[in-house]
XYZ file of C-alpha atoms in Angstrom:
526
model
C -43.536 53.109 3.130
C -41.324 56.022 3.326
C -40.615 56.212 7.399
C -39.989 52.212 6.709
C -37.096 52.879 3.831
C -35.777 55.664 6.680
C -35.497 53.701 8.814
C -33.946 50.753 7.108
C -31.329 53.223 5.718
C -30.666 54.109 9.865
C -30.453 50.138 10.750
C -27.946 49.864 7.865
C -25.552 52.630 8.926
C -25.639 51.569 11.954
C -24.596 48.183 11.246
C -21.964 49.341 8.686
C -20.074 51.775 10.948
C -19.894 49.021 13.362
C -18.718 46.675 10.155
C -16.197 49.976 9.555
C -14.904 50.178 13.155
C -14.158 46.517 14.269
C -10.773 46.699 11.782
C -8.987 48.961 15.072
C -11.318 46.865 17.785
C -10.624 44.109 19.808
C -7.683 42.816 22.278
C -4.799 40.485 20.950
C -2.593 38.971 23.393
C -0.427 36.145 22.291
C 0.610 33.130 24.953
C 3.889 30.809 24.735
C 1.905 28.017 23.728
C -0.282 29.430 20.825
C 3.390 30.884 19.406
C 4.725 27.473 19.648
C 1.758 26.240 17.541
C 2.015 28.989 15.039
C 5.997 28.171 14.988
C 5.526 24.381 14.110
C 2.302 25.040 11.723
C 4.513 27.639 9.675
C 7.845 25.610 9.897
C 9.399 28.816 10.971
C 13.124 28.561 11.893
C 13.874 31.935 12.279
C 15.662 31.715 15.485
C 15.954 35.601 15.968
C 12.019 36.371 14.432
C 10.796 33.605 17.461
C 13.244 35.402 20.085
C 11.352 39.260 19.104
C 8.179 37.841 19.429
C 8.669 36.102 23.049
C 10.066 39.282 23.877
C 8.319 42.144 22.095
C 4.561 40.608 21.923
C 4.488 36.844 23.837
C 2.393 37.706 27.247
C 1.155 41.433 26.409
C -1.918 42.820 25.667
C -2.386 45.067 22.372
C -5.527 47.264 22.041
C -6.545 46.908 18.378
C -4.559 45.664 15.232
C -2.861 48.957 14.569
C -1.230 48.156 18.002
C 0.177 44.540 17.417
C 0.800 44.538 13.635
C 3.780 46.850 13.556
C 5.496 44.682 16.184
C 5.192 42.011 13.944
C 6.254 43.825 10.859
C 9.637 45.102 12.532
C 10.532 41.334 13.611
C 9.795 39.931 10.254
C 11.742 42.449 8.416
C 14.466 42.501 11.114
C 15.095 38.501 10.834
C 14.846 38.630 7.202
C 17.105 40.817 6.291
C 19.296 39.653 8.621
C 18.701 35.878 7.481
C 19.364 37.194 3.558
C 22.348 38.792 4.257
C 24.099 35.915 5.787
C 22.390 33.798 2.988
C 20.597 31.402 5.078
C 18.190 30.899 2.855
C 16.269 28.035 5.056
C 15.519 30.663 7.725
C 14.233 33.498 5.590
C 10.276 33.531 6.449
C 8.723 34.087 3.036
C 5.045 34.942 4.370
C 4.018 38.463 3.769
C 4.092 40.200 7.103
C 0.429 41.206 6.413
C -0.221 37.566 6.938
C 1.717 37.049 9.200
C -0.025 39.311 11.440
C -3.176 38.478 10.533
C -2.245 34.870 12.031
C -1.137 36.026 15.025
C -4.267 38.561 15.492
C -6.184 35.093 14.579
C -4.841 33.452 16.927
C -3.994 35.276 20.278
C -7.486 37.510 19.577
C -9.193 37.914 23.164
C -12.285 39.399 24.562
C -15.685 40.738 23.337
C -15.839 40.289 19.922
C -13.971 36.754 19.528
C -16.546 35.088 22.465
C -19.707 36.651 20.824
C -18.985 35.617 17.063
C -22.791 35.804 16.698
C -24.061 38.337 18.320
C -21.771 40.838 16.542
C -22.835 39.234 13.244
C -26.158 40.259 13.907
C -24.786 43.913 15.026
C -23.029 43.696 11.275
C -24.256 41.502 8.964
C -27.313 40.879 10.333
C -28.013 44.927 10.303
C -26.752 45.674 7.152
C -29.136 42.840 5.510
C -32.052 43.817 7.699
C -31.801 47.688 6.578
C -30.876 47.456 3.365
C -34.181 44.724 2.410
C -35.977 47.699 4.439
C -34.496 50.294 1.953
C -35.430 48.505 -1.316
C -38.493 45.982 -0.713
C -41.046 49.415 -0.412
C -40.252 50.183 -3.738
C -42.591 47.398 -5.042
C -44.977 50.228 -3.904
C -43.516 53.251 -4.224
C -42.260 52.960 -7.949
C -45.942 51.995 -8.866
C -46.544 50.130 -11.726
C -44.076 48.232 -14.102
C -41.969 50.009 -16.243
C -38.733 51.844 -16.641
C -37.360 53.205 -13.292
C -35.094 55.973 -13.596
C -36.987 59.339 -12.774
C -34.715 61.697 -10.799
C -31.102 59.934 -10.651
C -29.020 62.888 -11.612
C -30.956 64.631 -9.033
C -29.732 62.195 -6.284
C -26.380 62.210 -4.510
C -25.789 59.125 -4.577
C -26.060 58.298 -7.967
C -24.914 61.733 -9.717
C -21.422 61.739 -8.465
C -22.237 63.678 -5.280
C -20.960 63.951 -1.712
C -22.894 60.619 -1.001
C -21.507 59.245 -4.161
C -17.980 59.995 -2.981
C -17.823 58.064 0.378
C -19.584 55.494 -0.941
C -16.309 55.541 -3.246
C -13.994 56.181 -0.094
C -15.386 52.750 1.732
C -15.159 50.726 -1.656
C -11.558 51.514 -2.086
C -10.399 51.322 1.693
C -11.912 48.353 1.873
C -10.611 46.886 -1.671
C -6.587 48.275 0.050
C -7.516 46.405 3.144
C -8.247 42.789 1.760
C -5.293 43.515 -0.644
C -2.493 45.008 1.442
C -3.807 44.801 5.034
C -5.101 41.930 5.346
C -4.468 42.227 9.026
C -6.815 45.007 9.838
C -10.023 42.288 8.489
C -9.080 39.356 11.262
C -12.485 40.744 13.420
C -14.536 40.381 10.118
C -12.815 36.651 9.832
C -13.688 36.244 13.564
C -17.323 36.918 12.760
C -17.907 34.057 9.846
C -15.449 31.826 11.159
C -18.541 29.241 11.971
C -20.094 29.518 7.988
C -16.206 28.944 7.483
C -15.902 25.805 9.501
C -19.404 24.616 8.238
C -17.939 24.559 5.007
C -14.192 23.611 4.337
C -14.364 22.658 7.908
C -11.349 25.627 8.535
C -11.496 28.886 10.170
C -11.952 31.880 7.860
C -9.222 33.934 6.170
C -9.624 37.192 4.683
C -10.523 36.100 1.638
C -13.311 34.144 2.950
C -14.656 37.237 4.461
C -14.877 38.809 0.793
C -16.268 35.609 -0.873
C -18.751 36.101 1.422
C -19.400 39.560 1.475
C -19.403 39.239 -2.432
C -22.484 36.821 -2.252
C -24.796 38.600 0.395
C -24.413 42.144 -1.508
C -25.345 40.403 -4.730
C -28.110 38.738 -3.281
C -29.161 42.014 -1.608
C -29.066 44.056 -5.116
C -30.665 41.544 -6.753
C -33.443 41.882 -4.776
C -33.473 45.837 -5.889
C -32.634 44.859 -9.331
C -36.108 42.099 -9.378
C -38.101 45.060 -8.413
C -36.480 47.640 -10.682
C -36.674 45.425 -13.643
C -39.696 43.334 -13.023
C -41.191 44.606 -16.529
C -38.273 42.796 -18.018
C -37.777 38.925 -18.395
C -34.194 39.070 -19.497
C -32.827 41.011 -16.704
C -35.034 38.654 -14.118
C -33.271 35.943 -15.950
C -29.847 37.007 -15.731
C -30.110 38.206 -11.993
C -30.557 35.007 -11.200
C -28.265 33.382 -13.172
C -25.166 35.395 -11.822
C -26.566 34.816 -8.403
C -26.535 31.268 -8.520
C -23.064 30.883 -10.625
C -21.412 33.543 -8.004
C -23.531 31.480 -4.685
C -22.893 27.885 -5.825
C -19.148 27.701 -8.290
C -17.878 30.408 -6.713
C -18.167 30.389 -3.125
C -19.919 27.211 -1.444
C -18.227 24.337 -3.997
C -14.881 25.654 -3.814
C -15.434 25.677 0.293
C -16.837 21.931 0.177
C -13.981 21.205 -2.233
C -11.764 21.884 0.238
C -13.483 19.844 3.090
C -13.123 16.711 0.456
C -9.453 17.731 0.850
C -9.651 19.047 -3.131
C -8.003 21.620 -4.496
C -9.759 24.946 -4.370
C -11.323 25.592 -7.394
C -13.603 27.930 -9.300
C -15.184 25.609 -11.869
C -16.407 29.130 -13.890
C -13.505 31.081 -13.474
C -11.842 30.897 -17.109
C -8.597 31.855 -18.532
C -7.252 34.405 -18.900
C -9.547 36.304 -16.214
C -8.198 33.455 -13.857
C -4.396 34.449 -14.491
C -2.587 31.860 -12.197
C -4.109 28.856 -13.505
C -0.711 28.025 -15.321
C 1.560 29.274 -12.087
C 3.941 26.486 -11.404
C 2.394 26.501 -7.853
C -1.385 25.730 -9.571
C 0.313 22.901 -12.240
C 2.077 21.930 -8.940
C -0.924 21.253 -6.951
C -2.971 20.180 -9.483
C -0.725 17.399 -10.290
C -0.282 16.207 -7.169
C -3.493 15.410 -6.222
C -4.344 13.012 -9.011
C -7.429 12.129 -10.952
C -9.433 15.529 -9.628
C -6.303 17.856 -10.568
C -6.076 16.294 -13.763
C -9.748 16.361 -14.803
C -9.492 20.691 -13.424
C -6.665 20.863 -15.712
C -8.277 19.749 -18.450
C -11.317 21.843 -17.751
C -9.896 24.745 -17.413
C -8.009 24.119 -20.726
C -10.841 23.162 -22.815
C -12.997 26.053 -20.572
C -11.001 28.724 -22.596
C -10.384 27.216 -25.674
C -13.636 25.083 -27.012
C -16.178 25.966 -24.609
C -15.656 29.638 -24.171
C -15.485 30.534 -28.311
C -18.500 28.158 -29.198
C -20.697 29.547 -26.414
C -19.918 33.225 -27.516
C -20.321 32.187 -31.422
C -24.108 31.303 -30.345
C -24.755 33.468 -27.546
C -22.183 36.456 -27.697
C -19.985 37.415 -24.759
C -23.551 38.108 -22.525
C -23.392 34.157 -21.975
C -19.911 34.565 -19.584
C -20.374 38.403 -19.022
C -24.026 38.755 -18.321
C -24.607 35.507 -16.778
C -22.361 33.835 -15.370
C -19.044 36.286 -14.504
C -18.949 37.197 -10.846
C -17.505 40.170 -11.702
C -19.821 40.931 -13.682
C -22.592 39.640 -11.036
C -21.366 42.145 -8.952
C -21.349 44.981 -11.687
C -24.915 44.326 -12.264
C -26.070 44.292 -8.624
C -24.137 46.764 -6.590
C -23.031 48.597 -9.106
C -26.186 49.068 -11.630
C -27.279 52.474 -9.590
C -24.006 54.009 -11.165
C -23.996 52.526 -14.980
C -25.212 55.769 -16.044
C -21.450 57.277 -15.330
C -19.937 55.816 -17.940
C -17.935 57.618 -20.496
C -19.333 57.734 -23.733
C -16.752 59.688 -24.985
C -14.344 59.274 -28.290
C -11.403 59.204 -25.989
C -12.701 56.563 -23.522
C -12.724 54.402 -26.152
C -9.372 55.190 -27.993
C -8.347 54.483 -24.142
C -10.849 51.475 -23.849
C -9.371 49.459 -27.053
C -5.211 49.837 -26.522
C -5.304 49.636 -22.686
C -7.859 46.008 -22.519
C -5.604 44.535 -25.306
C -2.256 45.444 -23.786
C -3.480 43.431 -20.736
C -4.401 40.867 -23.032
C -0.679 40.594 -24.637
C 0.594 41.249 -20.689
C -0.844 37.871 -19.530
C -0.427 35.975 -22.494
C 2.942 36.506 -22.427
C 3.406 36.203 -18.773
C 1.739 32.836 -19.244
C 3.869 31.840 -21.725
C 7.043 32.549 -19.765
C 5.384 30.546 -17.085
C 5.202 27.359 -18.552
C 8.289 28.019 -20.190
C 9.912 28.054 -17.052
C 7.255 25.089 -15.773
C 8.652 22.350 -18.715
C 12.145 23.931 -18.795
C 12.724 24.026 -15.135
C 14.202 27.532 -15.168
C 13.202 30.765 -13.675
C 14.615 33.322 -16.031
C 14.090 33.822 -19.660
C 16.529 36.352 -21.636
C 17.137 36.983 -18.137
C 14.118 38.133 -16.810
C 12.846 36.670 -13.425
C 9.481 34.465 -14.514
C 8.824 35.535 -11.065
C 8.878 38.793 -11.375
C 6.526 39.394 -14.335
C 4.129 37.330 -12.078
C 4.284 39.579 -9.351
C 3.802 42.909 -11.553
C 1.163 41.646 -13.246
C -0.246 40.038 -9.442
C 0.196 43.614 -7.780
C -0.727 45.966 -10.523
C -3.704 43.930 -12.939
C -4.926 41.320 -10.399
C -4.887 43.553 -7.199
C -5.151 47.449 -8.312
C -6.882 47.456 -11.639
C -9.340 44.651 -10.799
C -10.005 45.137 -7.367
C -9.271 48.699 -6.232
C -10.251 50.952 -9.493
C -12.689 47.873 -11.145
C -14.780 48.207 -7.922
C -13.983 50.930 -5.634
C -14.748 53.561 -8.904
C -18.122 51.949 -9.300
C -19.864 56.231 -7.717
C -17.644 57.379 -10.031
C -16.372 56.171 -13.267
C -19.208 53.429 -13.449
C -19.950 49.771 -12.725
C -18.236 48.544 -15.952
C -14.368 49.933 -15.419
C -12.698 46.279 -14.758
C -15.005 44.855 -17.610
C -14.481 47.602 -20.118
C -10.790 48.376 -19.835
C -9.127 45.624 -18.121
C -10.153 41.762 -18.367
C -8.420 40.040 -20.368
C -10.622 37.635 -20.568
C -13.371 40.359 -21.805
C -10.783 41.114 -24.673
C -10.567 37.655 -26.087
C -14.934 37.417 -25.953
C -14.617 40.513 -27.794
C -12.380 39.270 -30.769
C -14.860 36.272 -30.969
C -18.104 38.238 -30.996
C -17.269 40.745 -32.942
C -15.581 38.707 -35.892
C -17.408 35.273 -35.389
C -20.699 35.385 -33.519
C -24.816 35.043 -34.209
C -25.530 37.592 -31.591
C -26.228 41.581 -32.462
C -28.416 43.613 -31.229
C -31.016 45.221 -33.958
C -32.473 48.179 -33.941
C -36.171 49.898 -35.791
C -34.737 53.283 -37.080
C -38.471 54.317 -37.711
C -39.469 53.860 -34.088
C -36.688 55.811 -32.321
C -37.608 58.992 -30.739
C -33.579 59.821 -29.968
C -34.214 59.915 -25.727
C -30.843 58.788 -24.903
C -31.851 56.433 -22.552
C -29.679 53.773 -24.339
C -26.985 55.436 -24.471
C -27.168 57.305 -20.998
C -27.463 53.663 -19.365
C -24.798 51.705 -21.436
C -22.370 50.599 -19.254
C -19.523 49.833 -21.491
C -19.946 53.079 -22.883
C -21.223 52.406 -26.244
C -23.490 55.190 -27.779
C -26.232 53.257 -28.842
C -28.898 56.186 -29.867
C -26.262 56.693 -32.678
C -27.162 52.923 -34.058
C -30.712 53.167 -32.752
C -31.149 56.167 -35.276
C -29.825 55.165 -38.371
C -31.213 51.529 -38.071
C -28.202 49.598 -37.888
C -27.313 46.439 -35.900
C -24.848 47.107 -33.046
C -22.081 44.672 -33.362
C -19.160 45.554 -30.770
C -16.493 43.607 -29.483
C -17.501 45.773 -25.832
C -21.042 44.971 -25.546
C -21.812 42.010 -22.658
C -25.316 41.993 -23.906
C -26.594 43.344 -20.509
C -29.870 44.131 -22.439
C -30.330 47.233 -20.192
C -30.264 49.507 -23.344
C -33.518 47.512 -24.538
C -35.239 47.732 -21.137
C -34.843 51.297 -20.921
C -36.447 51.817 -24.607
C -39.572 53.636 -24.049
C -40.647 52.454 -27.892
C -39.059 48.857 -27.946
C -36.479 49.718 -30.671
C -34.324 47.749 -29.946
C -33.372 43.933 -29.887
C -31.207 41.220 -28.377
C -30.985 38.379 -31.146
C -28.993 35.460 -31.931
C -29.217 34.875 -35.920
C -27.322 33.775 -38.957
C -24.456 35.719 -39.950
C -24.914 37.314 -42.955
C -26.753 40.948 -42.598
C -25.217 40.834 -39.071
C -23.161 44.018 -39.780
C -25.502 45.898 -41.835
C -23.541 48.807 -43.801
C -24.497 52.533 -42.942
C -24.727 53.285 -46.316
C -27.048 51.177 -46.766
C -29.437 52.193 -44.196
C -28.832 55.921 -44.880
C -30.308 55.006 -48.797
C -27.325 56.630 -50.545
C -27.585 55.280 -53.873
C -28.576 51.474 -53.408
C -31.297 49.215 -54.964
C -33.668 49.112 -52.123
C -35.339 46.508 -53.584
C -32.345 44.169 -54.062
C -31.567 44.463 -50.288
C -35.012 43.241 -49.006
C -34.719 39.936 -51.300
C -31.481 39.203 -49.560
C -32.584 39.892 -46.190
């Protein structure tokens, strides 16, 4: 079973450096004809853009991205700046040169890789699924029977912040700058699932795509490690699949069909205010326009964040969005459970933890509310600020950075939880409802607690609960997504995921600790 997890770990490499490689692979050359299409399709009337192109790239053959995407750059900028200083506004090209490269790579890509779509899906893909189920399937042997899994992981390097730990690290965060800010440098990857693409919405993949897509097979993958890992466990079976079938079906194939149906694209999960541009006057724009369907997603999402969303956490907790159903927290969960241990359970991480989640909580409220401001009002500034503006700080530095970049890419190192713990806004707002107004807690049996620090040592969102776990009292924090990992990990079952009435759901300290109270009188109320 051993030489068969070897050399599934070989088949994977293999397939990832290929994965890693194809970004500065491939031959581009761009013909008249294909420009002319790009030109119409784009509306582009950039006279001296078109005129840089012919001459510059039209007819010649680049070797790799890194070749053709400067070229492209230098026109765009050139005719732009030329186009803004002589305030012809109708010829400035507004597309993100990024994009616009990527569409030209897209289009004029030649050679190897674009007429063997499949066969270097296999050689990527394909290997990196086939060695990585060849990693983790022999461990329904080799971790015996079923129980708590955790033996030697701060003896590993690639769970204990060592040099494996670090690339790992390295490839999440180029890849997270990539799909962000270079979007050029993935148009081999789109090559490769442009015919799931097609199958779907019936278009060729975009970048974006490629990550939807990406998202769903490493899930799927993980989960498999997390059934095995967990198998003693119900709950974590349960909410595997759960977060694999909310990420699979409303995230990524009915958005795609949605599409096809000529629909707006839509995550029917994806709630306020994690899903920050639902109010952008683009969205509202879009929406409206395309009648009974927009209407009946405006209403959903509105009703999503403010009825559903509350009620469901009064009954449940925040596990119910979190745990469940979340794709960011799907992919917390599955990729990113081998480093949950990393966490900081430190006094300052949470100092940090509380004022830096609930500034981006008063950051997109009140970029939302300048938004439709400026969406009823039909103005762009308010106290002469740029509506605009706040969008695109929040975009760059929340939406693309925090979330993507750091929330993922610091999974080896800060743990699996960063995004969830000190940035969603939408974590922020379960938090004020479950920790003021919800049925869900998780008890503990003082008595029974041998203080092993497996709790704590696998919290994710940091939370120290041996601290609870030994005084007997019921943890009740606005952090916890009621992973239940804490109560897997309990070698004596002390503690509890419960959904109950209200009163005794914060249970005093003092109480527990038997300073000075009538014992008696606080059983007959329980």
């Amino acid at each position: 079973m051993k030489a068969i997890k070897h050399i599934g770990l070989v088949i994977f490499l293999i397939g990832l450096a290929i994965f890693t490689a194809l970004p500065l692979l491939g031959t581009f050359n761009l013909n008249e004809t294909t420009l002319n299409t790009i030109i119409k399709n784009k509306k582009i009337k950039s006279e001296i853009f078109i005129n840089d192109l012919k001459s510059q790239i039209v007819g010649k053959d680049f070797n790799g991205m890194q070749r053709l995407s400067p070229f492209v750059s230098k026109a765009l900028d050139n005719a732009n700046k030329t186009h803004i200083k002589n305030k012809e506004w109708d010829k400035k090209i507004y597309t993100k040169s990024s994009d616009m490269a990527a569409l030209i790579g897209k289009k004029s890509a030649k050679g190897f890789i674009v007429n063997n779509k499949g066969f270097m899906w296999l050689l990527t893909f394909g290997l990196g699924i086939i060695g990585s189920l060849m990693f983790i399937l022999p461990n329904v042997i080799l971790l015996g029977k079923k129980g708590i899994k955790n033996d030697g992981i701060y003896h590993e390097s690639s769970t204990n912040r060592g040099w494996i730990g670090w690339m790992v690290f390295i490839f999440l965060v180029s890849f997270y700058l990539v799909l962000y800010f270079a979007s050029e440098y993935a148009t081999n990857w789109t090559l490769l699932v442009d015919p799931i693409s097609e199958s779907l919405s019936g278009n060729p993949a975009g970048h974006w795509f490629v990550y939807g897509f990406m998202y769903c097979v490493v899930m799927t993958v993980m989960a498999v490690r997390m059934y095995i890992k967990y198998r003693h466990n119900m709950y974590q079976i349960f909410r595997t699949t759960s977060v694999l079938f909310f990420q699979i079906v409303f995230a990524f194939i009915v958005p795609e069909i949605m599409v096809r149906l000529q629909m707006p694209y839509y995550d029917f999960k994806n709630a306020f205010p994690l899903d920050y541009d639902f109010f952008f006057k683009w969205n509202l724009d879009e929406l409206l326009a395309t009648g009974g369907i927009g209407i009946f997603i405006l209403v959903w999402g509105i009703v999503l964040t403010l009825v559903i969303v509350p009620v469901m956490v009064y009954f449940f907790g925040k596990r119910w969005y979190c745990s469940w159903v979340c794709g960011c927290g799907g992919l917390a969960e599955t990729l990113g459970d081998p480093y949950r241990q990393h966490s900081d359970k430190s006094l300052f991480a949470w100092k940090v933890e509380r004022y830096l989640i609930h500034i981006v909580l008063v950051f997109v409220l009140t970029m939302t509310a300048m938004t439709l401001y400026s969406f009823l009002t039909d103005s762009s500034t308010i106290l002469g600020i740029k509506t605009s503006t706040i969008q695109s700080i929040y975009s760059l530095i929340v939406g693309s950075i925090f979330a993507g970049v750091i929330g993922t890419g610091f999974y080896p190192i800060f743990g699996n939880r960063v995004w969830c713990r000190f940035g969603c806004p939408l974590a922020a707002y379960l938090g004020f409802v479950q920790r003021f107004k919800s049925r869900f807690r998780i008890t503990t049996n003082g008595g029974q607690c041998i203080s092993c620090g497996n709790c704590s040592t696998y919290c994710e969102q940091g939370i120290d609960v041996r601290a609870y776990a030994q005084k007997g009292e019921n943890i009740v924090r606005s952090s916890c997504v009621g992973c239940g990992v804490c109560s897997a990990v309990c070698p004596r079952g002390v503690l509890k995921l419960e959904n109950g009435p209200e009163d005794g759901r914060i249970n005093p300290t003092e109480i527990l600790l038997g300073n000075d109270v009538d014992l008696m009188d606080f059983v007959n109320k329980k």
